[in-house]
Short mmCIF file of C-alpha atoms in Angstrom, two decimals:
data_model
loop_
_atom_site.label_atom_id
_atom_site.label_comp_id
_atom_site.label_asym_id
_atom_site.label_seq_id
_atom_site.Cartn_x
_atom_site.Cartn_y
_atom_site.Cartn_z
CA GLN A 1 -26.88 4.90 -55.86
CA VAL A 2 -26.36 8.70 -56.12
CA GLN A 3 -28.82 10.95 -56.72
CA LEU A 4 -27.87 14.02 -58.71
CA VAL A 5 -29.43 17.66 -58.82
CA GLU A 6 -28.14 19.66 -61.17
CA SER A 7 -28.96 24.07 -61.20
CA GLY A 8 -27.30 26.72 -62.70
CA GLY A 9 -28.71 26.73 -65.94
CA GLY A 10 -30.45 29.66 -67.99
CA LEU A 11 -30.89 32.27 -70.82
CA VAL A 12 -26.78 34.20 -71.36
CA GLN A 13 -26.17 36.09 -74.37
CA ALA A 14 -23.14 34.59 -76.48
CA GLY A 15 -19.89 35.41 -74.69
CA GLY A 16 -21.32 35.46 -71.21
CA SER A 17 -21.03 33.15 -68.53
CA LEU A 18 -23.15 30.76 -66.41
CA ARG A 19 -21.88 28.36 -63.30
CA LEU A 20 -23.40 24.92 -63.46
CA SER A 21 -23.72 23.24 -60.06
CA CYS A 22 -24.00 19.70 -59.37
CA ALA A 23 -25.21 18.15 -55.85
CA ALA A 24 -24.59 14.51 -55.17
CA SER A 25 -26.71 12.49 -52.36
CA ARG A 26 -23.03 10.90 -51.04
CA THR A 27 -19.63 12.21 -50.88
CA ILE A 28 -17.96 12.73 -54.01
CA SER A 29 -14.92 11.77 -52.94
CA GLY A 30 -14.87 7.91 -54.10
CA ILE A 31 -16.89 8.59 -56.53
CA ASN A 32 -14.45 7.47 -59.61
CA ALA A 33 -15.34 10.20 -62.28
CA MET A 34 -18.26 12.68 -63.08
CA GLY A 35 -18.73 14.32 -65.23
CA TRP A 36 -20.83 17.30 -67.43
CA TYR A 37 -22.92 16.37 -70.51
CA ARG A 38 -24.96 17.96 -73.11
CA GLN A 39 -27.48 17.20 -75.67
CA ALA A 40 -29.14 19.53 -78.09
CA PRO A 41 -32.40 19.03 -80.01
CA GLY A 42 -31.47 16.22 -82.83
CA LYS A 43 -28.47 15.46 -81.20
CA GLN A 44 -26.56 12.77 -79.62
CA ARG A 45 -25.53 13.63 -75.99
CA GLU A 46 -21.92 14.25 -75.74
CA LEU A 47 -18.97 14.59 -73.00
CA VAL A 48 -18.54 17.87 -72.20
CA ALA A 49 -15.98 17.75 -69.28
CA ARG A 50 -15.24 15.45 -67.05
CA ILE A 51 -13.23 15.01 -63.51
CA THR A 52 -11.46 12.04 -61.76
CA SER A 53 -11.30 11.08 -58.36
CA GLY A 54 -7.82 12.02 -59.11
CA GLY A 55 -8.42 15.49 -60.31
CA GLY A 56 -7.74 14.68 -63.83
CA THR A 57 -10.11 16.36 -66.14
CA TYR A 58 -10.99 16.13 -69.66
CA PHE A 59 -12.61 18.94 -71.86
CA ALA A 60 -14.34 18.17 -74.78
CA ASP A 61 -12.22 19.96 -77.85
CA SER A 62 -15.22 22.43 -78.84
CA VAL A 63 -15.31 24.08 -74.80
CA MET A 64 -11.63 23.82 -74.55
CA GLY A 65 -9.98 27.05 -72.95
CA ARG A 66 -13.68 28.41 -71.92
CA PHE A 67 -15.32 25.43 -69.63
CA THR A 68 -13.71 24.41 -66.67
CA ILE A 69 -14.78 22.10 -64.55
CA SER A 70 -14.28 21.60 -60.59
CA ARG A 71 -15.47 19.81 -56.95
CA ASP A 72 -15.66 20.41 -53.66
CA ASN A 73 -15.67 17.59 -51.94
CA ALA A 74 -16.72 18.81 -48.43
CA LYS A 75 -19.97 20.11 -50.62
CA ASN A 76 -20.51 16.58 -52.55
CA THR A 77 -20.63 19.33 -55.71
CA VAL A 78 -18.71 19.67 -59.08
CA PHE A 79 -19.13 22.87 -60.81
CA LEU A 80 -19.30 23.34 -64.45
CA GLN A 81 -17.89 27.08 -65.32
CA MET A 82 -18.71 28.03 -68.90
CA ASN A 83 -17.35 31.40 -69.89
CA ASN A 84 -17.75 32.82 -73.65
CA LEU A 85 -20.63 31.03 -74.50
CA LYS A 86 -21.52 30.67 -77.83
CA PRO A 87 -25.17 29.69 -79.52
CA GLU A 88 -24.17 26.30 -79.73
CA ASP A 89 -23.49 25.74 -76.19
CA THR A 90 -27.33 25.37 -76.23
CA ALA A 91 -28.40 22.25 -74.80
CA ALA A 92 -29.46 20.70 -71.77
CA TYR A 93 -26.77 19.93 -69.04
CA TYR A 94 -26.80 16.44 -67.59
CA CYS A 95 -24.29 15.71 -64.44
CA ASN A 96 -23.26 12.39 -64.78
CA ALA A 97 -21.72 10.01 -61.82
CA TYR A 98 -19.41 7.19 -62.65
CA LEU A 99 -18.44 4.40 -59.68
CA VAL A 100 -17.36 1.13 -59.47
CA THR A 101 -18.10 -0.89 -56.38
CA GLY A 102 -16.37 -4.28 -56.87
CA ASN A 103 -17.71 -5.96 -59.85
CA LEU A 104 -20.57 -3.29 -60.19
CA ARG A 105 -20.21 -0.64 -62.89
CA GLY A 106 -22.84 2.30 -62.75
CA ASP A 107 -23.32 5.46 -64.36
CA TYR A 108 -25.72 7.82 -62.55
CA TRP A 109 -27.67 11.17 -63.90
CA GLY A 110 -28.91 14.48 -63.05
CA GLN A 111 -32.11 15.47 -64.16
CA GLY A 112 -30.66 18.34 -66.90
CA THR A 113 -30.72 21.99 -66.54
CA GLN A 114 -30.90 23.83 -70.41
CA VAL A 115 -28.23 26.37 -70.68
CA THR A 116 -29.73 29.03 -74.03
CA VAL A 117 -27.20 31.36 -75.55
CA SER A 118 -28.93 33.87 -77.49
CA SER A 119 -27.43 35.40 -80.21
#
């Protein structure tokens, strides 16, 4: 099992930056993938960025070139650096851990942190 705690959300003007943090309750080096999802009111939750245990990354087209994802294994923390924020980035952001242990596969979620971008 993995407990995840996000922080770093807030209110920012368009063009500004925020860095989200996701602290895990266990070592993240053995977690297959960690990612950030977001959900705006009335919309489905979508994958924003993901980083695998091998260091591979994925970004949604809408954030490519503006967001970066990184991790600090020593601190069991994953970061989402968000630059040049736009009003359409406004959403609740959720940290996700995807863990495969033997035949068991599990998705674990944090409680979410709100990001609001004003125009």
